[in-house]
Amino acid sequence: MSRLNQLPRLLLDIAERTVAAYVTTLLGLLLADGFDLTSLSAVKAAAIAALPAALSVLKGAIGALAGDRTTAAWLPRRKDPAPEAGRGT
């Protein structure tokens, strides 16, 4: 697969990790604050939750360069064990 064909998968992977980081951080901050969505602290929590999400984008970009180039993971690509295991076992 060419590098250009891998780009949509990589961007989708980074987007998924970013949304997950934002949502979990925001929910954690709202739960710690009492979950009052009408207060100014909820707006602050939403802004603060964007920081880990932004770092997630940065981590994903570094991961695409340093690790498996098809995902945002920092780990090197592992060999698929399925072909070695044989079929019909």
Short mmCIF file of N, CA, C and O in Angstrom, two decimals:
data_model
loop_
_atom_site.label_atom_id
_atom_site.label_comp_id
_atom_site.label_asym_id
_atom_site.label_seq_id
_atom_site.Cartn_x
_atom_site.Cartn_y
_atom_site.Cartn_z
N MET A 1 0.85 -1.17 0.00
CA MET A 1 0.00 0.00 0.00
C MET A 1 0.90 1.24 0.00
O MET A 1 1.83 1.35 0.79
N SER A 2 0.59 2.20 -0.85
CA SER A 2 1.43 3.38 -0.94
C SER A 2 1.19 4.30 0.26
O SER A 2 0.18 4.20 0.95
N ARG A 3 2.12 5.17 0.48
CA ARG A 3 2.04 6.11 1.61
C ARG A 3 0.79 6.99 1.50
O ARG A 3 0.15 7.30 2.48
N LEU A 4 0.43 7.38 0.28
CA LEU A 4 -0.74 8.22 0.07
C LEU A 4 -2.03 7.49 0.42
O LEU A 4 -2.96 8.07 0.99
N ASN A 5 -2.10 6.20 0.14
CA ASN A 5 -3.30 5.41 0.48
C ASN A 5 -3.43 5.20 1.98
O ASN A 5 -4.52 4.96 2.48
N GLN A 6 -2.33 5.26 2.72
CA GLN A 6 -2.35 5.05 4.16
C GLN A 6 -2.78 6.31 4.91
O GLN A 6 -3.20 6.23 6.05
N LEU A 7 -2.71 7.46 4.27
CA LEU A 7 -3.00 8.73 4.93
C LEU A 7 -4.41 8.81 5.50
O LEU A 7 -4.56 9.22 6.66
N PRO A 8 -5.48 8.44 4.77
CA PRO A 8 -6.82 8.52 5.39
C PRO A 8 -6.95 7.66 6.65
O PRO A 8 -7.57 8.07 7.62
N ARG A 9 -6.36 6.48 6.65
CA ARG A 9 -6.41 5.61 7.83
C ARG A 9 -5.67 6.25 9.00
O ARG A 9 -6.14 6.22 10.14
N LEU A 10 -4.52 6.84 8.71
CA LEU A 10 -3.73 7.51 9.74
C LEU A 10 -4.50 8.69 10.32
O LEU A 10 -4.58 8.86 11.53
N LEU A 11 -5.09 9.51 9.46
CA LEU A 11 -5.85 10.67 9.93
C LEU A 11 -7.07 10.24 10.75
O LEU A 11 -7.40 10.87 11.75
N LEU A 12 -7.73 9.18 10.33
CA LEU A 12 -8.87 8.66 11.08
C LEU A 12 -8.41 8.16 12.45
O LEU A 12 -9.08 8.39 13.47
N ASP A 13 -7.27 7.50 12.51
CA ASP A 13 -6.72 7.00 13.76
C ASP A 13 -6.40 8.16 14.70
O ASP A 13 -6.75 8.14 15.88
N ILE A 14 -5.76 9.19 14.17
CA ILE A 14 -5.42 10.36 15.00
C ILE A 14 -6.69 11.06 15.46
O ILE A 14 -6.79 11.47 16.63
N ALA A 15 -7.68 11.20 14.59
CA ALA A 15 -8.94 11.85 14.96
C ALA A 15 -9.64 11.08 16.07
O ALA A 15 -10.15 11.67 17.03
N GLU A 16 -9.66 9.75 15.95
CA GLU A 16 -10.30 8.92 16.98
C GLU A 16 -9.61 9.09 18.33
O GLU A 16 -10.27 9.25 19.36
N ARG A 17 -8.29 9.07 18.33
CA ARG A 17 -7.54 9.23 19.58
C ARG A 17 -7.76 10.62 20.18
O ARG A 17 -7.85 10.78 21.40
N THR A 18 -7.85 11.64 19.32
CA THR A 18 -8.04 13.01 19.79
C THR A 18 -9.42 13.19 20.42
O THR A 18 -9.54 13.76 21.50
N VAL A 19 -10.45 12.68 19.76
CA VAL A 19 -11.81 12.79 20.31
C VAL A 19 -11.91 12.02 21.62
O VAL A 19 -12.51 12.50 22.59
N ALA A 20 -11.31 10.85 21.67
CA ALA A 20 -11.35 10.05 22.90
C ALA A 20 -10.64 10.79 24.04
O ALA A 20 -11.14 10.81 25.18
N ALA A 21 -9.50 11.40 23.76
CA ALA A 21 -8.77 12.14 24.79
C ALA A 21 -9.59 13.33 25.28
O ALA A 21 -9.67 13.59 26.49
N TYR A 22 -10.24 14.04 24.35
CA TYR A 22 -11.04 15.20 24.74
C TYR A 22 -12.25 14.79 25.58
O TYR A 22 -12.51 15.37 26.63
N VAL A 23 -12.99 13.79 25.12
CA VAL A 23 -14.21 13.39 25.81
C VAL A 23 -13.89 12.85 27.20
O VAL A 23 -14.56 13.21 28.19
N THR A 24 -12.89 11.99 27.32
CA THR A 24 -12.58 11.43 28.64
C THR A 24 -12.08 12.50 29.60
O THR A 24 -12.45 12.51 30.78
N THR A 25 -11.27 13.43 29.10
CA THR A 25 -10.78 14.51 29.97
C THR A 25 -11.91 15.43 30.38
O THR A 25 -12.03 15.80 31.54
N LEU A 26 -12.77 15.79 29.43
CA LEU A 26 -13.89 16.67 29.74
C LEU A 26 -14.84 16.02 30.74
O LEU A 26 -15.25 16.66 31.72
N LEU A 27 -15.18 14.76 30.52
CA LEU A 27 -16.08 14.08 31.47
C LEU A 27 -15.45 13.98 32.85
O LEU A 27 -16.14 14.15 33.86
N GLY A 28 -14.16 13.69 32.90
CA GLY A 28 -13.49 13.62 34.19
C GLY A 28 -13.52 14.95 34.92
O GLY A 28 -13.78 15.01 36.13
N LEU A 29 -13.27 16.03 34.19
CA LEU A 29 -13.29 17.35 34.83
C LEU A 29 -14.70 17.75 35.24
O LEU A 29 -14.89 18.34 36.31
N LEU A 30 -15.69 17.44 34.42
CA LEU A 30 -17.07 17.76 34.78
C LEU A 30 -17.54 16.95 35.98
O LEU A 30 -18.25 17.47 36.85
N LEU A 31 -17.17 15.68 36.03
CA LEU A 31 -17.54 14.85 37.18
C LEU A 31 -16.87 15.36 38.46
O LEU A 31 -17.48 15.38 39.53
N ALA A 32 -15.64 15.77 38.35
CA ALA A 32 -14.93 16.28 39.53
C ALA A 32 -15.52 17.61 39.99
O ALA A 32 -15.50 17.92 41.19
N ASP A 33 -16.10 18.37 39.07
CA ASP A 33 -16.66 19.68 39.39
C ASP A 33 -18.12 19.61 39.82
O ASP A 33 -18.69 20.60 40.25
N GLY A 34 -18.76 18.49 39.68
CA GLY A 34 -20.16 18.36 40.06
C GLY A 34 -21.12 18.36 38.89
O GLY A 34 -22.31 18.37 39.06
N PHE A 35 -20.61 18.38 37.67
CA PHE A 35 -21.40 18.25 36.45
C PHE A 35 -22.43 19.36 36.28
O PHE A 35 -23.53 19.14 35.79
N ASP A 36 -22.10 20.58 36.68
CA ASP A 36 -22.98 21.73 36.48
C ASP A 36 -22.62 22.40 35.16
O ASP A 36 -21.68 23.18 35.07
N LEU A 37 -23.38 22.08 34.11
CA LEU A 37 -23.06 22.56 32.76
C LEU A 37 -23.35 24.04 32.56
O LEU A 37 -22.97 24.61 31.54
N THR A 38 -24.04 24.67 33.50
CA THR A 38 -24.37 26.09 33.34
C THR A 38 -23.35 27.00 33.99
O THR A 38 -23.45 28.22 33.87
N SER A 39 -22.37 26.46 34.66
CA SER A 39 -21.40 27.29 35.37
C SER A 39 -20.21 27.64 34.48
O SER A 39 -19.94 26.99 33.46
N LEU A 40 -19.51 28.67 34.89
CA LEU A 40 -18.31 29.09 34.16
C LEU A 40 -17.22 28.03 34.28
O LEU A 40 -16.42 27.87 33.35
N SER A 41 -17.23 27.27 35.35
CA SER A 41 -16.21 26.23 35.50
C SER A 41 -16.38 25.13 34.45
O SER A 41 -15.41 24.48 34.07
N ALA A 42 -17.60 24.90 33.97
CA ALA A 42 -17.81 23.92 32.89
C ALA A 42 -17.18 24.39 31.60
O ALA A 42 -16.60 23.60 30.85
N VAL A 43 -17.25 25.68 31.34
CA VAL A 43 -16.61 26.25 30.15
C VAL A 43 -15.10 26.15 30.29
O VAL A 43 -14.40 25.80 29.33
N LYS A 44 -14.60 26.42 31.48
CA LYS A 44 -13.16 26.26 31.71
C LYS A 44 -12.73 24.81 31.54
O LYS A 44 -11.67 24.53 30.98
N ALA A 45 -13.56 23.89 32.02
CA ALA A 45 -13.25 22.47 31.88
C ALA A 45 -13.19 22.08 30.41
O ALA A 45 -12.32 21.30 30.00
N ALA A 46 -14.10 22.61 29.60
CA ALA A 46 -14.09 22.31 28.17
C ALA A 46 -12.82 22.84 27.51
O ALA A 46 -12.23 22.18 26.65
N ALA A 47 -12.37 24.01 27.93
CA ALA A 47 -11.14 24.57 27.37
C ALA A 47 -9.92 23.78 27.83
O ALA A 47 -9.01 23.50 27.04
N ILE A 48 -9.89 23.41 29.10
CA ILE A 48 -8.77 22.64 29.63
C ILE A 48 -8.69 21.26 28.99
O ILE A 48 -7.62 20.74 28.72
N ALA A 49 -9.83 20.66 28.71
CA ALA A 49 -9.87 19.33 28.10
C ALA A 49 -9.28 19.33 26.70
O ALA A 49 -8.88 18.29 26.18
N ALA A 50 -9.21 20.50 26.07
CA ALA A 50 -8.63 20.59 24.73
C ALA A 50 -7.12 20.38 24.76
O ALA A 50 -6.54 19.97 23.75
N LEU A 51 -6.47 20.63 25.88
CA LEU A 51 -5.01 20.47 25.96
C LEU A 51 -4.56 19.03 25.75
O LEU A 51 -3.70 18.76 24.90
N PRO A 52 -5.11 18.05 26.48
CA PRO A 52 -4.71 16.67 26.20
C PRO A 52 -5.08 16.22 24.78
O PRO A 52 -4.37 15.43 24.17
N ALA A 53 -6.18 16.75 24.27
CA ALA A 53 -6.57 16.40 22.90
C ALA A 53 -5.54 16.93 21.90
O ALA A 53 -5.17 16.24 20.94
N ALA A 54 -5.06 18.14 22.12
CA ALA A 54 -4.03 18.71 21.25
C ALA A 54 -2.74 17.91 21.35
O ALA A 54 -2.06 17.67 20.35
N LEU A 55 -2.40 17.49 22.55
CA LEU A 55 -1.21 16.66 22.73
C LEU A 55 -1.39 15.30 22.05
O LEU A 55 -0.42 14.71 21.57
N SER A 56 -2.62 14.82 22.00
CA SER A 56 -2.89 13.56 21.32
C SER A 56 -2.62 13.68 19.81
O SER A 56 -2.10 12.75 19.19
N VAL A 57 -2.95 14.82 19.23
CA VAL A 57 -2.64 15.07 17.81
C VAL A 57 -1.13 15.07 17.60
O VAL A 57 -0.62 14.45 16.66
N LEU A 58 -0.42 15.75 18.49
CA LEU A 58 1.04 15.79 18.39
C LEU A 58 1.65 14.39 18.53
O LEU A 58 2.52 14.00 17.76
N LYS A 59 1.15 13.62 19.49
CA LYS A 59 1.63 12.26 19.68
C LYS A 59 1.36 11.40 18.45
O LYS A 59 2.20 10.61 18.02
N GLY A 60 0.20 11.57 17.86
CA GLY A 60 -0.14 10.82 16.66
C GLY A 60 0.76 11.17 15.49
O GLY A 60 1.17 10.29 14.72
N ALA A 61 1.08 12.44 15.33
CA ALA A 61 1.98 12.85 14.25
C ALA A 61 3.37 12.27 14.45
O ALA A 61 4.00 11.79 13.50
N ILE A 62 3.86 12.29 15.69
CA ILE A 62 5.17 11.70 15.98
C ILE A 62 5.12 10.19 15.77
O ILE A 62 6.05 9.60 15.22
N GLY A 63 4.02 9.57 16.19
CA GLY A 63 3.87 8.12 16.02
C GLY A 63 3.89 7.71 14.57
O GLY A 63 4.41 6.64 14.22
N ALA A 64 3.31 8.53 13.71
CA ALA A 64 3.30 8.21 12.28
C ALA A 64 4.71 8.25 11.70
O ALA A 64 5.02 7.55 10.74
N LEU A 65 5.57 9.04 12.30
CA LEU A 65 6.95 9.14 11.82
C LEU A 65 7.86 8.10 12.46
O LEU A 65 8.76 7.57 11.81
N ALA A 66 7.61 7.80 13.74
CA ALA A 66 8.53 6.94 14.47
C ALA A 66 8.11 5.47 14.52
O ALA A 66 8.95 4.59 14.56
N GLY A 67 6.81 5.22 14.53
CA GLY A 67 6.33 3.84 14.70
C GLY A 67 5.76 3.29 13.41
O GLY A 67 6.28 3.53 12.32
N ASP A 68 4.67 2.58 13.55
CA ASP A 68 3.95 2.03 12.41
C ASP A 68 3.39 3.19 11.60
O ASP A 68 2.63 4.00 12.11
N ARG A 69 3.76 3.30 10.36
CA ARG A 69 3.38 4.45 9.55
C ARG A 69 1.91 4.46 9.12
O ARG A 69 1.45 5.42 8.55
N THR A 70 1.18 3.40 9.40
CA THR A 70 -0.24 3.36 9.04
C THR A 70 -1.15 3.74 10.20
O THR A 70 -2.34 3.90 10.01
N THR A 71 -0.60 3.86 11.40
CA THR A 71 -1.39 4.24 12.57
C THR A 71 -0.65 5.31 13.36
O THR A 71 0.50 5.63 13.07
N ALA A 72 -1.31 5.81 14.38
CA ALA A 72 -0.70 6.81 15.24
C ALA A 72 0.10 6.18 16.39
O ALA A 72 0.64 6.87 17.23
N ALA A 73 0.19 4.86 16.39
CA ALA A 73 0.89 4.16 17.47
C ALA A 73 2.40 4.37 17.37
O ALA A 73 2.96 4.48 16.28
N TRP A 74 3.05 4.40 18.51
CA TRP A 74 4.51 4.55 18.54
C TRP A 74 5.22 3.21 18.41
O TRP A 74 6.41 3.15 18.20
N LEU A 75 4.48 2.14 18.54
CA LEU A 75 5.08 0.81 18.47
C LEU A 75 5.39 0.44 17.03
O LEU A 75 4.66 0.82 16.11
N PRO A 76 6.46 -0.30 16.81
CA PRO A 76 6.75 -0.73 15.45
C PRO A 76 5.71 -1.72 14.95
O PRO A 76 5.04 -2.39 15.74
N ARG A 77 5.57 -1.81 13.65
CA ARG A 77 4.59 -2.72 13.06
C ARG A 77 4.98 -4.15 13.41
O ARG A 77 6.12 -4.56 13.29
N ARG A 78 3.98 -4.92 13.84
CA ARG A 78 4.21 -6.33 14.15
C ARG A 78 3.85 -7.17 12.94
O ARG A 78 2.94 -6.85 12.19
N LYS A 79 4.53 -8.24 12.81
CA LYS A 79 4.24 -9.18 11.73
C LYS A 79 2.91 -9.87 12.03
O LYS A 79 2.65 -10.27 13.16
N ASP A 80 2.07 -10.03 11.01
CA ASP A 80 0.78 -10.67 11.19
C ASP A 80 0.99 -12.17 11.42
O ASP A 80 1.53 -12.86 10.56
N PRO A 81 0.58 -12.72 12.57
CA PRO A 81 0.82 -14.13 12.86
C PRO A 81 -0.14 -15.07 12.12
O PRO A 81 0.08 -16.26 12.08
N ALA A 82 -1.22 -14.56 11.55
CA ALA A 82 -2.22 -15.41 10.93
C ALA A 82 -1.69 -16.28 9.80
O ALA A 82 -2.01 -17.47 9.75
N PRO A 83 -0.88 -15.77 8.87
CA PRO A 83 -0.41 -16.64 7.80
C PRO A 83 0.46 -17.82 8.30
O PRO A 83 0.45 -18.89 7.73
N GLU A 84 1.17 -17.60 9.41
CA GLU A 84 2.04 -18.65 9.94
C GLU A 84 1.23 -19.72 10.69
O GLU A 84 1.64 -20.86 10.80
N ALA A 85 0.07 -19.35 11.22
CA ALA A 85 -0.71 -20.27 12.04
C ALA A 85 -1.35 -21.37 11.21
O ALA A 85 -1.70 -22.41 11.73
N GLY A 86 -1.49 -21.14 9.93
CA GLY A 86 -2.11 -22.15 9.08
C GLY A 86 -3.61 -22.00 9.08
O GLY A 86 -4.20 -21.35 9.95
N ARG A 87 -4.24 -22.59 8.13
CA ARG A 87 -5.69 -22.47 8.02
C ARG A 87 -6.34 -23.80 8.36
O ARG A 87 -5.79 -24.85 8.17
N GLY A 88 -7.56 -23.69 8.88
CA GLY A 88 -8.34 -24.87 9.16
C GLY A 88 -7.95 -25.63 10.41
O GLY A 88 -8.29 -26.78 10.59
N THR A 89 -7.24 -24.98 11.31
CA THR A 89 -6.86 -25.63 12.55
C THR A 89 -7.81 -25.31 13.65
O THR A 89 -8.46 -24.37 13.70
#
